[in-house]
């Protein structure tokens, strides 16, 4: 069974390249220039062409692919389409468009289940359709979650969700610690290390890199080795 995430990743890269170059490219060109597997590139391009996401231009030197104008416009027909769209297309959608698409998928899933219960769909077709819709739903939910996570963080002390723009937690009222290296706030989930001499905290990877070149605490300036750091 093909790796779904790998397929989506390569598909996204191909579309990004076609968008940036803004000119027709062949499967050979894409695979040679960017060191992709020709077989995989060809298969993905054919799939994208059949879905209307890219256009295939037949020429004497072979088939060339390019992005149609409607891809950029993200017209209503594509938004309401029943077909699964490439991952990069979802990334370009606004939050409202993502929610609209999500509602469309949930409605379709409900219809598929009803058709299966009425025996209008066979088991094989049912499970295939459900899997496709769930995969699409997973992509959309992940993008939505990623966007939310950029706006919110978890308090380092009480682990409650807080606005990333606030330096003080609205729940425990504590001020977020600041990395002694990068000077940015430290939130829950980050690896945190501290100086055993002054207690200065920092993102683990930042402090380790600092000690490799400086060899002393960024705050108290005392000589410090990585093995002596305290895990917070």
PDB file of C-alpha atoms in Angstrom:
ATOM      1  CA  UNK A   1       0.000   0.000   0.000  1.00  0.00           C
ATOM      2  CA  UNK A   2       1.464   3.434  -0.955  1.00  0.00           C
ATOM      3  CA  UNK A   3       2.456   5.824   1.794  1.00  0.00           C
ATOM      4  CA  UNK A   4      -0.328   8.419   1.858  1.00  0.00           C
ATOM      5  CA  UNK A   5       1.757  11.133   3.544  1.00  0.00           C
ATOM      6  CA  UNK A   6       4.647  10.583   1.113  1.00  0.00           C
ATOM      7  CA  UNK A   7       2.245  10.820  -1.827  1.00  0.00           C
ATOM      8  CA  UNK A   8       0.770  14.066  -0.491  1.00  0.00           C
ATOM      9  CA  UNK A   9       4.230  15.526   0.127  1.00  0.00           C
ATOM     10  CA  UNK A  10       5.469  14.835  -3.402  1.00  0.00           C
ATOM     11  CA  UNK A  11       2.179  16.046  -4.854  1.00  0.00           C
ATOM     12  CA  UNK A  12       2.520  19.319  -2.938  1.00  0.00           C
ATOM     13  CA  UNK A  13       6.108  19.808  -4.110  1.00  0.00           C
ATOM     14  CA  UNK A  14       5.161  19.240  -7.746  1.00  0.00           C
ATOM     15  CA  UNK A  15       2.318  21.745  -7.576  1.00  0.00           C
ATOM     16  CA  UNK A  16       4.506  24.323  -5.842  1.00  0.00           C
ATOM     17  CA  UNK A  17       7.149  23.952  -8.558  1.00  0.00           C
ATOM     18  CA  UNK A  18       4.579  24.343 -11.333  1.00  0.00           C
ATOM     19  CA  UNK A  19       3.165  27.421  -9.620  1.00  0.00           C
ATOM     20  CA  UNK A  20       6.565  29.047  -9.093  1.00  0.00           C
ATOM     21  CA  UNK A  21       7.920  28.344 -12.584  1.00  0.00           C
ATOM     22  CA  UNK A  22       4.557  29.262 -14.139  1.00  0.00           C
ATOM     23  CA  UNK A  23       5.410  27.356 -17.313  1.00  0.00           C
ATOM     24  CA  UNK A  24       4.696  23.867 -18.691  1.00  0.00           C
ATOM     25  CA  UNK A  25       7.075  21.174 -17.441  1.00  0.00           C
ATOM     26  CA  UNK A  26       7.362  17.521 -18.374  1.00  0.00           C
ATOM     27  CA  UNK A  27       7.518  14.622 -15.944  1.00  0.00           C
ATOM     28  CA  UNK A  28      11.111  14.025 -17.059  1.00  0.00           C
ATOM     29  CA  UNK A  29      12.072  17.629 -16.308  1.00  0.00           C
ATOM     30  CA  UNK A  30      10.513  17.517 -12.849  1.00  0.00           C
ATOM     31  CA  UNK A  31      12.155  14.214 -11.969  1.00  0.00           C
ATOM     32  CA  UNK A  32      15.591  15.137 -13.370  1.00  0.00           C
ATOM     33  CA  UNK A  33      15.887  18.687 -12.038  1.00  0.00           C
ATOM     34  CA  UNK A  34      14.500  17.985  -8.571  1.00  0.00           C
ATOM     35  CA  UNK A  35      15.704  14.394  -8.190  1.00  0.00           C
ATOM     36  CA  UNK A  36      12.217  12.893  -7.921  1.00  0.00           C
ATOM     37  CA  UNK A  37      11.221   9.393  -8.968  1.00  0.00           C
ATOM     38  CA  UNK A  38      10.052   9.621 -12.594  1.00  0.00           C
ATOM     39  CA  UNK A  39       7.502   6.840 -12.139  1.00  0.00           C
ATOM     40  CA  UNK A  40       5.938   8.536  -9.114  1.00  0.00           C
ATOM     41  CA  UNK A  41       5.992  11.977 -10.745  1.00  0.00           C
ATOM     42  CA  UNK A  42       4.330  10.655 -13.893  1.00  0.00           C
ATOM     43  CA  UNK A  43       1.624   8.896 -11.882  1.00  0.00           C
ATOM     44  CA  UNK A  44       0.904  11.985  -9.773  1.00  0.00           C
ATOM     45  CA  UNK A  45       0.785  14.287 -12.802  1.00  0.00           C
ATOM     46  CA  UNK A  46      -1.663  11.981 -14.560  1.00  0.00           C
ATOM     47  CA  UNK A  47      -3.861  11.952 -11.472  1.00  0.00           C
ATOM     48  CA  UNK A  48      -3.745  15.732 -11.126  1.00  0.00           C
ATOM     49  CA  UNK A  49      -4.530  16.122 -14.820  1.00  0.00           C
ATOM     50  CA  UNK A  50      -7.525  13.793 -14.619  1.00  0.00           C
ATOM     51  CA  UNK A  51      -8.806  15.826 -11.660  1.00  0.00           C
ATOM     52  CA  UNK A  52      -8.364  19.070 -13.574  1.00  0.00           C
ATOM     53  CA  UNK A  53      -5.865  20.463 -11.079  1.00  0.00           C
ATOM     54  CA  UNK A  54      -3.171  20.632 -13.776  1.00  0.00           C
ATOM     55  CA  UNK A  55      -3.514  20.702 -17.547  1.00  0.00           C
ATOM     56  CA  UNK A  56      -1.679  18.300 -19.831  1.00  0.00           C
ATOM     57  CA  UNK A  57      -0.315  19.806 -23.026  1.00  0.00           C
ATOM     58  CA  UNK A  58       0.531  17.255 -25.711  1.00  0.00           C
ATOM     59  CA  UNK A  59       3.522  18.280 -27.824  1.00  0.00           C
ATOM     60  CA  UNK A  60       5.909  16.620 -30.256  1.00  0.00           C
ATOM     61  CA  UNK A  61       8.512  16.368 -27.487  1.00  0.00           C
ATOM     62  CA  UNK A  62       6.105  14.767 -25.043  1.00  0.00           C
ATOM     63  CA  UNK A  63       3.486  15.803 -22.499  1.00  0.00           C
ATOM     64  CA  UNK A  64       3.912  19.013 -20.536  1.00  0.00           C
ATOM     65  CA  UNK A  65       1.945  20.006 -17.458  1.00  0.00           C
ATOM     66  CA  UNK A  66       0.964  23.415 -16.113  1.00  0.00           C
ATOM     67  CA  UNK A  67      -1.391  24.979 -13.563  1.00  0.00           C
ATOM     68  CA  UNK A  68      -4.681  26.284 -14.986  1.00  0.00           C
ATOM     69  CA  UNK A  69      -5.968  29.723 -14.040  1.00  0.00           C
ATOM     70  CA  UNK A  70      -8.875  28.286 -12.086  1.00  0.00           C
ATOM     71  CA  UNK A  71      -6.424  26.744  -9.621  1.00  0.00           C
ATOM     72  CA  UNK A  72      -5.422  30.210  -8.502  1.00  0.00           C
ATOM     73  CA  UNK A  73      -8.994  31.467  -8.444  1.00  0.00           C
ATOM     74  CA  UNK A  74     -10.160  28.536  -6.292  1.00  0.00           C
ATOM     75  CA  UNK A  75     -13.589  28.794  -7.852  1.00  0.00           C
ATOM     76  CA  UNK A  76     -16.783  27.544  -6.258  1.00  0.00           C
ATOM     77  CA  UNK A  77     -16.910  24.423  -8.426  1.00  0.00           C
ATOM     78  CA  UNK A  78     -13.609  23.180  -7.026  1.00  0.00           C
ATOM     79  CA  UNK A  79     -14.561  24.055  -3.460  1.00  0.00           C
ATOM     80  CA  UNK A  80     -17.763  22.030  -3.755  1.00  0.00           C
ATOM     81  CA  UNK A  81     -16.214  19.242  -5.783  1.00  0.00           C
ATOM     82  CA  UNK A  82     -16.628  15.663  -4.610  1.00  0.00           C
ATOM     83  CA  UNK A  83     -13.060  14.783  -5.544  1.00  0.00           C
ATOM     84  CA  UNK A  84     -10.107  14.923  -3.183  1.00  0.00           C
ATOM     85  CA  UNK A  85      -7.879  17.898  -3.841  1.00  0.00           C
ATOM     86  CA  UNK A  86      -4.080  18.117  -3.504  1.00  0.00           C
ATOM     87  CA  UNK A  87      -2.756  18.999  -0.065  1.00  0.00           C
ATOM     88  CA  UNK A  88      -1.242  22.311  -1.164  1.00  0.00           C
ATOM     89  CA  UNK A  89      -4.657  23.458  -2.379  1.00  0.00           C
ATOM     90  CA  UNK A  90      -6.084  23.145   1.130  1.00  0.00           C
ATOM     91  CA  UNK A  91      -3.198  25.162   2.556  1.00  0.00           C
ATOM     92  CA  UNK A  92      -4.235  28.066   0.349  1.00  0.00           C
ATOM     93  CA  UNK A  93      -7.838  28.056   1.564  1.00  0.00           C
ATOM     94  CA  UNK A  94      -9.065  30.612   4.060  1.00  0.00           C
ATOM     95  CA  UNK A  95     -10.346  29.365   7.414  1.00  0.00           C
ATOM     96  CA  UNK A  96     -13.911  29.971   6.247  1.00  0.00           C
ATOM     97  CA  UNK A  97     -13.314  27.993   3.049  1.00  0.00           C
ATOM     98  CA  UNK A  98     -11.795  25.152   5.056  1.00  0.00           C
ATOM     99  CA  UNK A  99     -14.856  25.003   7.297  1.00  0.00           C
ATOM    100  CA  UNK A 100     -17.102  25.034   4.222  1.00  0.00           C
ATOM    101  CA  UNK A 101     -15.143  22.191   2.704  1.00  0.00           C
ATOM    102  CA  UNK A 102     -15.225  20.292   5.997  1.00  0.00           C
ATOM    103  CA  UNK A 103     -19.014  20.582   6.201  1.00  0.00           C
ATOM    104  CA  UNK A 104     -19.232  19.337   2.624  1.00  0.00           C
ATOM    105  CA  UNK A 105     -17.143  16.266   3.462  1.00  0.00           C
ATOM    106  CA  UNK A 106     -19.125  15.455   6.609  1.00  0.00           C
ATOM    107  CA  UNK A 107     -22.342  15.729   4.610  1.00  0.00           C
ATOM    108  CA  UNK A 108     -20.913  13.414   1.956  1.00  0.00           C
ATOM    109  CA  UNK A 109     -19.802  10.884   4.581  1.00  0.00           C
ATOM    110  CA  UNK A 110     -23.316  10.891   6.031  1.00  0.00           C
ATOM    111  CA  UNK A 111     -24.774  10.260   2.574  1.00  0.00           C
ATOM    112  CA  UNK A 112     -22.305   7.439   1.888  1.00  0.00           C
ATOM    113  CA  UNK A 113     -23.294   5.732   5.143  1.00  0.00           C
ATOM    114  CA  UNK A 114     -26.990   6.023   4.310  1.00  0.00           C
ATOM    115  CA  UNK A 115     -26.420   4.606   0.824  1.00  0.00           C
ATOM    116  CA  UNK A 116     -24.524   1.690   2.342  1.00  0.00           C
ATOM    117  CA  UNK A 117     -27.306   1.010   4.837  1.00  0.00           C
ATOM    118  CA  UNK A 118     -29.812   1.012   1.972  1.00  0.00           C
ATOM    119  CA  UNK A 119     -27.497  -1.412   0.147  1.00  0.00           C
ATOM    120  CA  UNK A 120     -26.996   1.069  -2.696  1.00  0.00           C
ATOM    121  CA  UNK A 121     -23.249   0.656  -2.134  1.00  0.00           C
ATOM    122  CA  UNK A 122     -21.214  -2.507  -1.889  1.00  0.00           C
ATOM    123  CA  UNK A 123     -18.868  -3.043   1.048  1.00  0.00           C
ATOM    124  CA  UNK A 124     -15.706  -2.551  -1.016  1.00  0.00           C
ATOM    125  CA  UNK A 125     -16.875   0.713  -2.576  1.00  0.00           C
ATOM    126  CA  UNK A 126     -18.205   1.934   0.776  1.00  0.00           C
ATOM    127  CA  UNK A 127     -14.928   1.443   2.628  1.00  0.00           C
ATOM    128  CA  UNK A 128     -12.937   3.003  -0.211  1.00  0.00           C
ATOM    129  CA  UNK A 129     -15.124   6.119  -0.269  1.00  0.00           C
ATOM    130  CA  UNK A 130     -15.109   6.437   3.517  1.00  0.00           C
ATOM    131  CA  UNK A 131     -11.326   6.119   3.597  1.00  0.00           C
ATOM    132  CA  UNK A 132     -10.903   8.818   0.946  1.00  0.00           C
ATOM    133  CA  UNK A 133     -13.194  11.236   2.767  1.00  0.00           C
ATOM    134  CA  UNK A 134     -11.577  10.548   6.134  1.00  0.00           C
ATOM    135  CA  UNK A 135      -8.136  11.196   4.639  1.00  0.00           C
ATOM    136  CA  UNK A 136      -9.351  14.514   3.277  1.00  0.00           C
ATOM    137  CA  UNK A 137     -10.954  15.351   6.616  1.00  0.00           C
ATOM    138  CA  UNK A 138      -7.682  14.532   8.367  1.00  0.00           C
ATOM    139  CA  UNK A 139      -5.795  16.980   6.136  1.00  0.00           C
ATOM    140  CA  UNK A 140      -8.266  19.793   6.772  1.00  0.00           C
ATOM    141  CA  UNK A 141      -8.384  19.192  10.535  1.00  0.00           C
ATOM    142  CA  UNK A 142      -4.583  19.216  10.695  1.00  0.00           C
ATOM    143  CA  UNK A 143      -4.368  22.544   8.872  1.00  0.00           C
ATOM    144  CA  UNK A 144      -7.029  24.041  11.149  1.00  0.00           C
ATOM    145  CA  UNK A 145      -5.212  22.768  14.254  1.00  0.00           C
ATOM    146  CA  UNK A 146      -1.886  24.110  12.986  1.00  0.00           C
ATOM    147  CA  UNK A 147      -3.390  27.544  12.451  1.00  0.00           C
ATOM    148  CA  UNK A 148      -4.895  27.558  15.939  1.00  0.00           C
ATOM    149  CA  UNK A 149      -1.626  26.428  17.528  1.00  0.00           C
ATOM    150  CA  UNK A 150       0.162  29.411  16.012  1.00  0.00           C
ATOM    151  CA  UNK A 151      -2.233  31.730  17.834  1.00  0.00           C
ATOM    152  CA  UNK A 152      -2.272  29.890  21.143  1.00  0.00           C
ATOM    153  CA  UNK A 153       0.283  28.226  23.400  1.00  0.00           C
ATOM    154  CA  UNK A 154       0.214  26.322  26.673  1.00  0.00           C
ATOM    155  CA  UNK A 155       1.377  27.930  29.897  1.00  0.00           C
ATOM    156  CA  UNK A 156       4.742  26.610  31.032  1.00  0.00           C
ATOM    157  CA  UNK A 157       3.516  26.364  34.633  1.00  0.00           C
ATOM    158  CA  UNK A 158      -0.167  25.358  34.674  1.00  0.00           C
ATOM    159  CA  UNK A 159      -0.314  23.922  31.121  1.00  0.00           C
ATOM    160  CA  UNK A 160      -3.525  25.774  30.290  1.00  0.00           C
ATOM    161  CA  UNK A 161      -4.035  27.258  26.816  1.00  0.00           C
ATOM    162  CA  UNK A 162      -3.155  30.943  26.601  1.00  0.00           C
ATOM    163  CA  UNK A 163      -2.929  33.602  23.914  1.00  0.00           C
ATOM    164  CA  UNK A 164       0.563  33.504  22.426  1.00  0.00           C
ATOM    165  CA  UNK A 165       0.680  37.307  22.455  1.00  0.00           C
ATOM    166  CA  UNK A 166       0.337  37.488  26.252  1.00  0.00           C
ATOM    167  CA  UNK A 167       3.398  37.148  28.458  1.00  0.00           C
ATOM    168  CA  UNK A 168       1.311  36.448  31.586  1.00  0.00           C
ATOM    169  CA  UNK A 169      -0.916  33.387  31.923  1.00  0.00           C
ATOM    170  CA  UNK A 170      -4.578  34.321  32.387  1.00  0.00           C
ATOM    171  CA  UNK A 171      -5.092  31.219  34.545  1.00  0.00           C
ATOM    172  CA  UNK A 172      -2.207  31.012  37.028  1.00  0.00           C
ATOM    173  CA  UNK A 173      -1.178  34.672  36.573  1.00  0.00           C
ATOM    174  CA  UNK A 174       2.479  33.726  36.212  1.00  0.00           C
ATOM    175  CA  UNK A 175       4.730  35.370  33.671  1.00  0.00           C
ATOM    176  CA  UNK A 176       6.170  33.061  31.068  1.00  0.00           C
ATOM    177  CA  UNK A 177       9.888  32.361  31.482  1.00  0.00           C
ATOM    178  CA  UNK A 178      12.184  33.737  28.815  1.00  0.00           C
ATOM    179  CA  UNK A 179      14.919  31.808  27.049  1.00  0.00           C
ATOM    180  CA  UNK A 180      18.253  33.259  28.160  1.00  0.00           C
ATOM    181  CA  UNK A 181      19.645  32.641  24.675  1.00  0.00           C
ATOM    182  CA  UNK A 182      16.996  33.623  22.117  1.00  0.00           C
ATOM    183  CA  UNK A 183      15.092  35.953  24.517  1.00  0.00           C
ATOM    184  CA  UNK A 184      11.752  34.487  23.466  1.00  0.00           C
ATOM    185  CA  UNK A 185       9.116  33.139  25.831  1.00  0.00           C
ATOM    186  CA  UNK A 186       9.173  29.491  26.850  1.00  0.00           C
ATOM    187  CA  UNK A 187       5.926  27.540  26.700  1.00  0.00           C
ATOM    188  CA  UNK A 188       4.793  24.100  27.778  1.00  0.00           C
ATOM    189  CA  UNK A 189       6.049  21.295  25.568  1.00  0.00           C
ATOM    190  CA  UNK A 190       9.493  22.715  24.908  1.00  0.00           C
ATOM    191  CA  UNK A 191      12.664  21.034  26.133  1.00  0.00           C
ATOM    192  CA  UNK A 192      13.960  23.345  28.852  1.00  0.00           C
ATOM    193  CA  UNK A 193      17.403  23.311  30.459  1.00  0.00           C
ATOM    194  CA  UNK A 194      18.783  25.571  33.165  1.00  0.00           C
ATOM    195  CA  UNK A 195      22.073  26.748  34.581  1.00  0.00           C
ATOM    196  CA  UNK A 196      22.866  25.055  37.929  1.00  0.00           C
ATOM    197  CA  UNK A 197      24.537  28.242  39.179  1.00  0.00           C
ATOM    198  CA  UNK A 198      21.960  30.971  38.558  1.00  0.00           C
ATOM    199  CA  UNK A 199      18.936  28.985  37.404  1.00  0.00           C
ATOM    200  CA  UNK A 200      18.689  30.801  34.071  1.00  0.00           C
ATOM    201  CA  UNK A 201      16.384  28.848  31.772  1.00  0.00           C
ATOM    202  CA  UNK A 202      16.606  28.342  28.042  1.00  0.00           C
ATOM    203  CA  UNK A 203      15.282  26.226  25.211  1.00  0.00           C
ATOM    204  CA  UNK A 204      17.338  23.048  25.381  1.00  0.00           C
ATOM    205  CA  UNK A 205      18.696  23.109  21.839  1.00  0.00           C
ATOM    206  CA  UNK A 206      19.521  26.825  22.088  1.00  0.00           C
ATOM    207  CA  UNK A 207      21.518  26.435  25.290  1.00  0.00           C
ATOM    208  CA  UNK A 208      23.386  23.390  24.010  1.00  0.00           C
ATOM    209  CA  UNK A 209      24.463  25.242  20.874  1.00  0.00           C
ATOM    210  CA  UNK A 210      25.422  28.273  22.974  1.00  0.00           C
ATOM    211  CA  UNK A 211      27.680  26.203  25.220  1.00  0.00           C
ATOM    212  CA  UNK A 212      29.412  24.592  22.248  1.00  0.00           C
ATOM    213  CA  UNK A 213      30.707  27.966  21.118  1.00  0.00           C
ATOM    214  CA  UNK A 214      30.720  30.100  24.285  1.00  0.00           C
ATOM    215  CA  UNK A 215      31.209  27.619  27.125  1.00  0.00           C
ATOM    216  CA  UNK A 216      29.577  29.735  29.815  1.00  0.00           C
ATOM    217  CA  UNK A 217      26.092  30.577  31.056  1.00  0.00           C
ATOM    218  CA  UNK A 218      24.474  33.314  28.923  1.00  0.00           C
ATOM    219  CA  UNK A 219      23.258  35.048  32.097  1.00  0.00           C
ATOM    220  CA  UNK A 220      25.744  34.618  34.965  1.00  0.00           C
ATOM    221  CA  UNK A 221      28.732  34.025  32.651  1.00  0.00           C
ATOM    222  CA  UNK A 222      30.043  31.201  34.840  1.00  0.00           C
ATOM    223  CA  UNK A 223      31.875  28.375  32.993  1.00  0.00           C
ATOM    224  CA  UNK A 224      29.340  25.676  32.160  1.00  0.00           C
ATOM    225  CA  UNK A 225      29.322  22.222  30.566  1.00  0.00           C
ATOM    226  CA  UNK A 226      26.351  20.557  28.902  1.00  0.00           C
ATOM    227  CA  UNK A 227      26.529  17.601  31.291  1.00  0.00           C
ATOM    228  CA  UNK A 228      25.968  19.944  34.238  1.00  0.00           C
ATOM    229  CA  UNK A 229      22.735  21.449  32.925  1.00  0.00           C
ATOM    230  CA  UNK A 230      19.538  20.951  34.909  1.00  0.00           C
ATOM    231  CA  UNK A 231      16.463  19.557  33.187  1.00  0.00           C
ATOM    232  CA  UNK A 232      13.350  21.590  33.954  1.00  0.00           C
TER     233      UNK A 232
END
